mmCIF file of C-alpha atoms and ligand atoms in Angstrom:
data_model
loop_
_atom_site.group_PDB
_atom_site.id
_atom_site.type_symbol
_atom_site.label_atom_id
_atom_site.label_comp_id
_atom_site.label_asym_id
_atom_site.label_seq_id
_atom_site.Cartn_x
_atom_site.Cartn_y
_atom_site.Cartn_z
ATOM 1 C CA UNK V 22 -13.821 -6.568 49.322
ATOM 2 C CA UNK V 23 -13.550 -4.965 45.839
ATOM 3 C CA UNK V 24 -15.463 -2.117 44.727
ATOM 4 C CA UNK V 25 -16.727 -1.255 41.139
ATOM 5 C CA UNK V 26 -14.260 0.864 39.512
ATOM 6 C CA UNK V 27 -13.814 3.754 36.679
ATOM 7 C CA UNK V 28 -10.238 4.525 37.240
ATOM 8 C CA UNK V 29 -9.477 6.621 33.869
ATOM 9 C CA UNK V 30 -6.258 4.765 33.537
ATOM 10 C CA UNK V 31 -5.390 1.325 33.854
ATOM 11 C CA UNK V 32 -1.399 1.410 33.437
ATOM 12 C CA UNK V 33 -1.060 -1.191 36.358
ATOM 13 C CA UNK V 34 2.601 -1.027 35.213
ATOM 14 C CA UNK V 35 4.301 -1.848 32.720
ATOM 15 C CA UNK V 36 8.249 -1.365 31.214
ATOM 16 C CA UNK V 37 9.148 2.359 29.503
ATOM 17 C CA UNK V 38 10.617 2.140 26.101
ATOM 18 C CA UNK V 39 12.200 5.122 24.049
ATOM 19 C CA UNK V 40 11.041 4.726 21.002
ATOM 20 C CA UNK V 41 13.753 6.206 18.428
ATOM 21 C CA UNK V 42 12.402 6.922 14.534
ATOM 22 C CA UNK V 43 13.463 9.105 11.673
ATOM 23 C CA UNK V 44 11.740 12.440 10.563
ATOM 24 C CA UNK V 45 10.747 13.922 7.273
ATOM 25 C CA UNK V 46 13.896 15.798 7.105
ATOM 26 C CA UNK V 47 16.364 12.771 8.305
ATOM 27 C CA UNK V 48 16.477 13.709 12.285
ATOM 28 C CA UNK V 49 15.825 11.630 14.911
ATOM 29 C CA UNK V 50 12.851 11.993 16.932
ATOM 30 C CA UNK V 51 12.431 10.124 20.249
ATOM 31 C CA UNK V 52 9.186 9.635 22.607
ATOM 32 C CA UNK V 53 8.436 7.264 25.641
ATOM 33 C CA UNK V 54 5.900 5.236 26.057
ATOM 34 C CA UNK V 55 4.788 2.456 28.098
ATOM 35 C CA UNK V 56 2.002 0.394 25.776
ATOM 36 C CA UNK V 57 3.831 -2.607 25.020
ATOM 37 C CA UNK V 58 4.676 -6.171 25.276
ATOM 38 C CA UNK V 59 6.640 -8.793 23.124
ATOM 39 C CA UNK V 60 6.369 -11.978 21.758
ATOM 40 C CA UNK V 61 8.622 -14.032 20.401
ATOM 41 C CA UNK V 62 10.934 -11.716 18.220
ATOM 42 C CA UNK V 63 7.822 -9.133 17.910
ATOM 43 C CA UNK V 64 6.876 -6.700 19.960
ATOM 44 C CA UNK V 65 3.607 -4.561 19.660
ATOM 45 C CA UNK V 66 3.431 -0.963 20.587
ATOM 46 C CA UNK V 67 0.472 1.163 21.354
ATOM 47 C CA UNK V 68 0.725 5.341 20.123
ATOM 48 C CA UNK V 69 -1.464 8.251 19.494
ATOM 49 C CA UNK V 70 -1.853 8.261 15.881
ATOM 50 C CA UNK V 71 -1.172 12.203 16.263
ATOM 51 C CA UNK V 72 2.098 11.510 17.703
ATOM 52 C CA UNK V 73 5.664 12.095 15.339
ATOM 53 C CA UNK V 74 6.253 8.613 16.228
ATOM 54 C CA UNK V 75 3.058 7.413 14.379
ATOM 55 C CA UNK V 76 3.836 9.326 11.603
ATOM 56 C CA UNK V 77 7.597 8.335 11.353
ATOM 57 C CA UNK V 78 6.466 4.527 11.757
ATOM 58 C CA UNK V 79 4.326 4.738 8.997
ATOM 59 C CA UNK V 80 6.440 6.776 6.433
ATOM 60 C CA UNK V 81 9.496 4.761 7.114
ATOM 61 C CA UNK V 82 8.666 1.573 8.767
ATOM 62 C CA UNK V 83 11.262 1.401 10.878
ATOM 63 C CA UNK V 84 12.446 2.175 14.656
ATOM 64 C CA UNK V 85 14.604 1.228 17.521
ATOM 65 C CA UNK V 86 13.082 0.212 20.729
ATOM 66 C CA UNK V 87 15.386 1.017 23.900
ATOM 67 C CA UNK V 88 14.502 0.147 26.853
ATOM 68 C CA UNK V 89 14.587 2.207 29.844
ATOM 69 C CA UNK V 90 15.897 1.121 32.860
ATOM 70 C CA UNK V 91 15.832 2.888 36.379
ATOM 71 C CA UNK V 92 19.314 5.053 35.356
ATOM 72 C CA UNK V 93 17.338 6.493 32.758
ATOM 73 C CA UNK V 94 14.525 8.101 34.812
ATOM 74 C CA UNK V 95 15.563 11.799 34.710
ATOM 75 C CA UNK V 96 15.995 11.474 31.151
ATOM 76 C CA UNK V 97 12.724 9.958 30.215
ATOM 77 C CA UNK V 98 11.180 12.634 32.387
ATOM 78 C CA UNK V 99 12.559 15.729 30.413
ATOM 79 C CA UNK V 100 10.687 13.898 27.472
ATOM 80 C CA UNK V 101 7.268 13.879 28.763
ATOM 81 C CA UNK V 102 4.612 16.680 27.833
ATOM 82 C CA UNK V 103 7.151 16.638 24.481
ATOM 83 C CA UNK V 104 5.868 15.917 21.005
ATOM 84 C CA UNK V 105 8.166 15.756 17.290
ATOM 85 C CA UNK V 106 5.151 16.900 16.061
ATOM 86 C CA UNK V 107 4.014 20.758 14.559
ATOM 87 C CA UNK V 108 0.785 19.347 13.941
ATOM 88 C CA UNK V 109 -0.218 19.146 17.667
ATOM 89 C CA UNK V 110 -3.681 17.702 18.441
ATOM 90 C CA UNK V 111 -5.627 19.921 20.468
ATOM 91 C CA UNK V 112 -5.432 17.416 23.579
ATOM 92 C CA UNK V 113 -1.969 17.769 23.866
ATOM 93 C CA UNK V 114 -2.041 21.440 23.510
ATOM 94 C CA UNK V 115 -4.530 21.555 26.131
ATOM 95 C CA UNK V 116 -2.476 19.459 28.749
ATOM 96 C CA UNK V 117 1.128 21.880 27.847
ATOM 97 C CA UNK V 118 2.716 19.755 25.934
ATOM 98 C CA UNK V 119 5.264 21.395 23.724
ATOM 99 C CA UNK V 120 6.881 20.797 20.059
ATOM 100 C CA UNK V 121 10.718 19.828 20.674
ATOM 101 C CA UNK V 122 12.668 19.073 17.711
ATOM 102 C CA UNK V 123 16.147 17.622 19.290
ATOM 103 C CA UNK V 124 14.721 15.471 21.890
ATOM 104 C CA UNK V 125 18.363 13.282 21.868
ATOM 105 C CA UNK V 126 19.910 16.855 23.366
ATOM 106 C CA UNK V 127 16.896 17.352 25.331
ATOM 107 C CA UNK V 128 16.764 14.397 27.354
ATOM 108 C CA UNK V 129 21.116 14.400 27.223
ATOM 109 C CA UNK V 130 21.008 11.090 25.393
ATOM 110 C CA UNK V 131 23.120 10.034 22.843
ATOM 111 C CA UNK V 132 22.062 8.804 19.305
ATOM 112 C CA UNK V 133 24.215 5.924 17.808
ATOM 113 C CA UNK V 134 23.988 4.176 13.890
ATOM 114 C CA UNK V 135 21.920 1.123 14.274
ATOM 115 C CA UNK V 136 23.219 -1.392 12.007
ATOM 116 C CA UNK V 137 19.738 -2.183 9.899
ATOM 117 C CA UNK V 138 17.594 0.613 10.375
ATOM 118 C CA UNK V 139 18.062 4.317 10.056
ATOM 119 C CA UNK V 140 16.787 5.014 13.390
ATOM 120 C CA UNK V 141 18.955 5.536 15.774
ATOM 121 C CA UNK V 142 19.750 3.733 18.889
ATOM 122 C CA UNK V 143 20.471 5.766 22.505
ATOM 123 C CA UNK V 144 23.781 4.168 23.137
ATOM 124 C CA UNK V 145 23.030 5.143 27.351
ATOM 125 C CA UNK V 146 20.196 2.481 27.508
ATOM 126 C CA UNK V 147 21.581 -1.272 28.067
ATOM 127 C CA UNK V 148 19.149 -3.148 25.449
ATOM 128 C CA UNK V 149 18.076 -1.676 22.131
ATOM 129 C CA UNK V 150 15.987 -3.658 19.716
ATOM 130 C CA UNK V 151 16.316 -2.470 16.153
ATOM 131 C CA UNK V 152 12.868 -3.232 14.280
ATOM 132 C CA UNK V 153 10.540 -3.360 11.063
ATOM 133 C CA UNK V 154 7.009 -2.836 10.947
ATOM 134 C CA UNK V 155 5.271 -5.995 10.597
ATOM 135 C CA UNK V 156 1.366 -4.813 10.436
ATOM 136 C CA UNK V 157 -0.365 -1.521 11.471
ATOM 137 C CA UNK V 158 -3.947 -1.913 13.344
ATOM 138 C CA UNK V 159 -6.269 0.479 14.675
ATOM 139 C CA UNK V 160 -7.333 0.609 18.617
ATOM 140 C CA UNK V 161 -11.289 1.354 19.462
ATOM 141 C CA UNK V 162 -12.537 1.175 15.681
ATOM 142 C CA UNK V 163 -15.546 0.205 16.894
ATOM 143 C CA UNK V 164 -16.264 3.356 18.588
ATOM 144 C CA UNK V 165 -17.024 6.760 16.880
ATOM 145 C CA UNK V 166 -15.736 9.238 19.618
ATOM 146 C CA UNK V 167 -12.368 7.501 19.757
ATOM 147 C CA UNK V 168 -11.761 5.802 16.026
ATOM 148 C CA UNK V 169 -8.622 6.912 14.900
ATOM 149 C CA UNK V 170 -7.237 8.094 17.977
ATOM 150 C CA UNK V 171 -4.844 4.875 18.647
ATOM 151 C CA UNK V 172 -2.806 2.783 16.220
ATOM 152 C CA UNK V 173 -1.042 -0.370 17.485
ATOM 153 C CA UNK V 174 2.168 -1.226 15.505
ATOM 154 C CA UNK V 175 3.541 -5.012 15.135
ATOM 155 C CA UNK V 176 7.053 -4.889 14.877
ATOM 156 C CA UNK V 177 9.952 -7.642 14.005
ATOM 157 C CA UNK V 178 12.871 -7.356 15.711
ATOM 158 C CA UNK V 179 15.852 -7.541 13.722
ATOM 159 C CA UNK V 180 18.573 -6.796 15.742
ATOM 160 C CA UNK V 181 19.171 -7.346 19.493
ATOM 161 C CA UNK V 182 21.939 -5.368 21.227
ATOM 162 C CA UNK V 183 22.135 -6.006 24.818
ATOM 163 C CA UNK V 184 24.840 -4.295 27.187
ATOM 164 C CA UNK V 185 27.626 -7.279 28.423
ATOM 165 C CA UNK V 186 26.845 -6.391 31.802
ATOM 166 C CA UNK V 187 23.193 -8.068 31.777
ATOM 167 C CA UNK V 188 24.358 -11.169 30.491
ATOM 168 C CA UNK V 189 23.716 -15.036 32.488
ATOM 169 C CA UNK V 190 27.534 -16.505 32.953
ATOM 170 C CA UNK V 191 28.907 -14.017 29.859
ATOM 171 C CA UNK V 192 26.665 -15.987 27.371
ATOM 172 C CA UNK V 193 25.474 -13.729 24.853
ATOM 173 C CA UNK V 194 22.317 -14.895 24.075
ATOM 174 C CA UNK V 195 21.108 -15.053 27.683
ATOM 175 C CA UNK V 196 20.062 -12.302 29.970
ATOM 176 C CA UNK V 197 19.935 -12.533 33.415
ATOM 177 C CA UNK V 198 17.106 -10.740 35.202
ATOM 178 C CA UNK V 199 18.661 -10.193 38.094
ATOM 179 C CA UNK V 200 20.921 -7.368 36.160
ATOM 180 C CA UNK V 201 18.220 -5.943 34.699
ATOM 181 C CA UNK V 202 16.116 -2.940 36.476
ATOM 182 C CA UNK V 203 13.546 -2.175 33.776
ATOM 183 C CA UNK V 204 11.632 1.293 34.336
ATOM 184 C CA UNK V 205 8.840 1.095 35.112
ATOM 185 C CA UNK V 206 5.409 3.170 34.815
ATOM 186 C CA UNK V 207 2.455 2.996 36.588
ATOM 187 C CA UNK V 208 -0.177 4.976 37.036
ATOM 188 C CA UNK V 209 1.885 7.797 35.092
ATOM 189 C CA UNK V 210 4.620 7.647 37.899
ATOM 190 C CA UNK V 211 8.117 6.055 37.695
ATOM 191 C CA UNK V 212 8.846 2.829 40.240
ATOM 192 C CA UNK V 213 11.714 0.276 39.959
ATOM 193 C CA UNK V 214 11.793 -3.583 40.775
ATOM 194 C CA UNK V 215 13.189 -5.149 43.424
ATOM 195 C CA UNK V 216 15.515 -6.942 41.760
ATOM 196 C CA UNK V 217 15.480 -10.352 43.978
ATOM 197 C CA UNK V 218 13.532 -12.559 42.515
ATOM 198 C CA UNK V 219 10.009 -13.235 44.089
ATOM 199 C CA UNK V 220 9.619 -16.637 44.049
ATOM 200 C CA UNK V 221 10.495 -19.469 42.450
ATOM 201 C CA UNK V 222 8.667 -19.797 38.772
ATOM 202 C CA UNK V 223 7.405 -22.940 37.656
ATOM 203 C CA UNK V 224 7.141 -21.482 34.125
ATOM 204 C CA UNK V 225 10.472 -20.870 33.973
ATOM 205 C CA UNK V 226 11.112 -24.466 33.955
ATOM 206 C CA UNK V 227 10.549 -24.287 30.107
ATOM 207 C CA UNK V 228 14.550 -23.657 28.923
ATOM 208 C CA UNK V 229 14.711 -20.526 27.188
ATOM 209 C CA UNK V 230 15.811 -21.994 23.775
ATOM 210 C CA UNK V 231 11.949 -23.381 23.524
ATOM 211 C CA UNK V 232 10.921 -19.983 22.932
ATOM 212 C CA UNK V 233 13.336 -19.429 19.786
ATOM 213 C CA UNK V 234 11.061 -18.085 16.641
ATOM 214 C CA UNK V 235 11.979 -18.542 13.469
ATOM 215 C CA UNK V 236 12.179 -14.781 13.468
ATOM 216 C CA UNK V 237 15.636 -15.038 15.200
ATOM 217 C CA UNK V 238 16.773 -16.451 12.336
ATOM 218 C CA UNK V 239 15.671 -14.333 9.513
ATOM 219 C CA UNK V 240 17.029 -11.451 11.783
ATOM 220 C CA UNK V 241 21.208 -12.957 11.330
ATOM 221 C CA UNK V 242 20.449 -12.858 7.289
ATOM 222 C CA UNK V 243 19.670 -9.023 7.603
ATOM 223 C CA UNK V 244 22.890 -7.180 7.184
ATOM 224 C CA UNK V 245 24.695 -4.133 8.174
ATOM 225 C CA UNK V 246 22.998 -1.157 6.015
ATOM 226 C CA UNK V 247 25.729 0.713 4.384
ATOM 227 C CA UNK V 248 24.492 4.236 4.786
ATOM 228 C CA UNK V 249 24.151 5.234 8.389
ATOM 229 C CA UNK V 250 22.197 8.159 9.326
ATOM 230 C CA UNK V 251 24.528 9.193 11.720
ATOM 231 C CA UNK V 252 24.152 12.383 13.522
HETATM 232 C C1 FMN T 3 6.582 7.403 30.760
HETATM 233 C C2 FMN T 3 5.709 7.732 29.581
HETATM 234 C C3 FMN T 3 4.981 6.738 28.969
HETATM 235 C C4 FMN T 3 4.178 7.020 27.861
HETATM 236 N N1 FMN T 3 3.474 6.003 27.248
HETATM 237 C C5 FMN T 3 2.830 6.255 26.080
HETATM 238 C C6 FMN T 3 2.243 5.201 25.339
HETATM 239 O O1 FMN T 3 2.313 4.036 25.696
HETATM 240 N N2 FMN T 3 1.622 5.512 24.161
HETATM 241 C C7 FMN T 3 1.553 6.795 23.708
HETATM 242 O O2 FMN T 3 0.966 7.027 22.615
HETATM 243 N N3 FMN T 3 2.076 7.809 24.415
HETATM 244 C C8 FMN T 3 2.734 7.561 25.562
HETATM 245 N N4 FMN T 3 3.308 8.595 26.261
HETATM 246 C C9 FMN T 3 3.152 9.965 25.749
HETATM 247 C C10 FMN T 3 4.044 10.187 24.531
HETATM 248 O O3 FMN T 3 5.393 10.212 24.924
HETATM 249 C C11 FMN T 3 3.599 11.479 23.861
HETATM 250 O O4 FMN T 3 2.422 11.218 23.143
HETATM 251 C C12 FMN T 3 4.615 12.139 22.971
HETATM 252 O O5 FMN T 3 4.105 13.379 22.552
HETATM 253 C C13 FMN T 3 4.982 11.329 21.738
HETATM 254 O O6 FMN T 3 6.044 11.970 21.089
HETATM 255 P P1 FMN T 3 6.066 12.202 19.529
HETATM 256 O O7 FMN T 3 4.827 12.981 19.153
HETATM 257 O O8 FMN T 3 7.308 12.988 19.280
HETATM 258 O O9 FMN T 3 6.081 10.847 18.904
HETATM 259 C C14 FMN T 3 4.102 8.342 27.377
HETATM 260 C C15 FMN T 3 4.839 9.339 28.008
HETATM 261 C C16 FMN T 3 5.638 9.042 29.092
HETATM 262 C C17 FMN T 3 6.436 10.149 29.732
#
């Protein structure tokens, strides 16, 4: 029997990313967050337009998306009720949140150079995607009390690194879910997967290389930056 609902969040669970930018000043800022998914070699990402990481995305355009996985829990926690932000919007303030400026030293993560953005990557999470801003879109336009509030970012990947011990058979370009324990939030808590597979997937008949964008290839002609905003 189901019942009519207003649940005031709908985060049925879904992977936490540290999203890594650069500040006004050249530091790194880092936040979690949760609102994402991928496709192809673009993911799209869901912040408060108040947040550093808003701001940083659209002064610079660039960021590095690592992804969380259940090692990483007590750091991600020390990040929440965190912003890079002096310009705090009164929500936050009202729920404790607080302005931290080194949130690498914070959470006891360690930045490392990218090779194509400035941002930097935390060299403790296994898979770090190095990315451009694509497009910029607002969330709930179409309503007064909450136009502004939400920007969704498109980014392009440009650069995959993935840790050697989540690869399928030591092949590089194949990652083998049963290594990986993504994070996971739901609900604002923290849960892991069980990391046997389910069942058996009929989609996953389709052999990975069908999926390849011609975004993977535009990624190998971006090289190494020279200058590296190294910490
Ligand atoms: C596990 C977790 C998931 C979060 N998911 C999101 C999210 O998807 N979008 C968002 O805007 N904020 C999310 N937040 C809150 C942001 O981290 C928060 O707004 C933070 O102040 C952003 O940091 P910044 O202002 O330095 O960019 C999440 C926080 C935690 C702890």
């Amino acid at each position: 029997m189901h019942i009519s609902s207003e649940s005031a969040i709908l985060y049925f669970g879904t992977p936490v990313i540290l999203v890594s930018t650069v500040n006004e000043d050249g530091s790194f800022n880092l936040a979690p967050i949760s609102s994402i998914f991928w496709l192809g070699w673009r993911a799209v990402i869901g912040v408060g337009s108040s947040s550093q990481t808003a701001r940083n995305l659209k002064r610079n355009g660039q960021c590095v998306l690592n992804l969380a996985s259940v090692n990483e829990v007590a750091a991600v926690n020390k990040l929440a009720l965190t912003t890079g932000s002096d310009a705090m919007s009164p929500w936050k303030a009202a729920r404790g949140y607080r302005l931290e400026r080194n949130k690498f030293e914070l959470a006891g993560l360690t930045p490392q150079a990218s090779e194509t953005v400035t941002a930097a990557r935390v060299q403790e999470c296994l898979v770090q995607q190095e990315c451009t801003v694509a497009a910029m879109h607002g969330i709930a336009e179409d309503e007064a009390m909450l136009k502004g509030g939400i920007l969704t970012f498109e980014l392009r990947i440009q650069r995959l690194h993935v840790d050697a011990s989540l690869l399928l058979d030591g092949n590089p370009d194949r990652i083998d879910p049963d290594k990986w324990q993504p994070l996971i939030m739901s609900f604002q808590k923290f849960y892991g997967l069980d990391n046997q597979q389910l069942h058996a997937s009929t989609l996953a008949t389709i052999p990975e290389k069908a999926y390849r964008s011609p975004d993977v290839d535009k990624a190998r002609q971006i090289s190494k930056i020279t200058a590296l905003s190294e910490t």
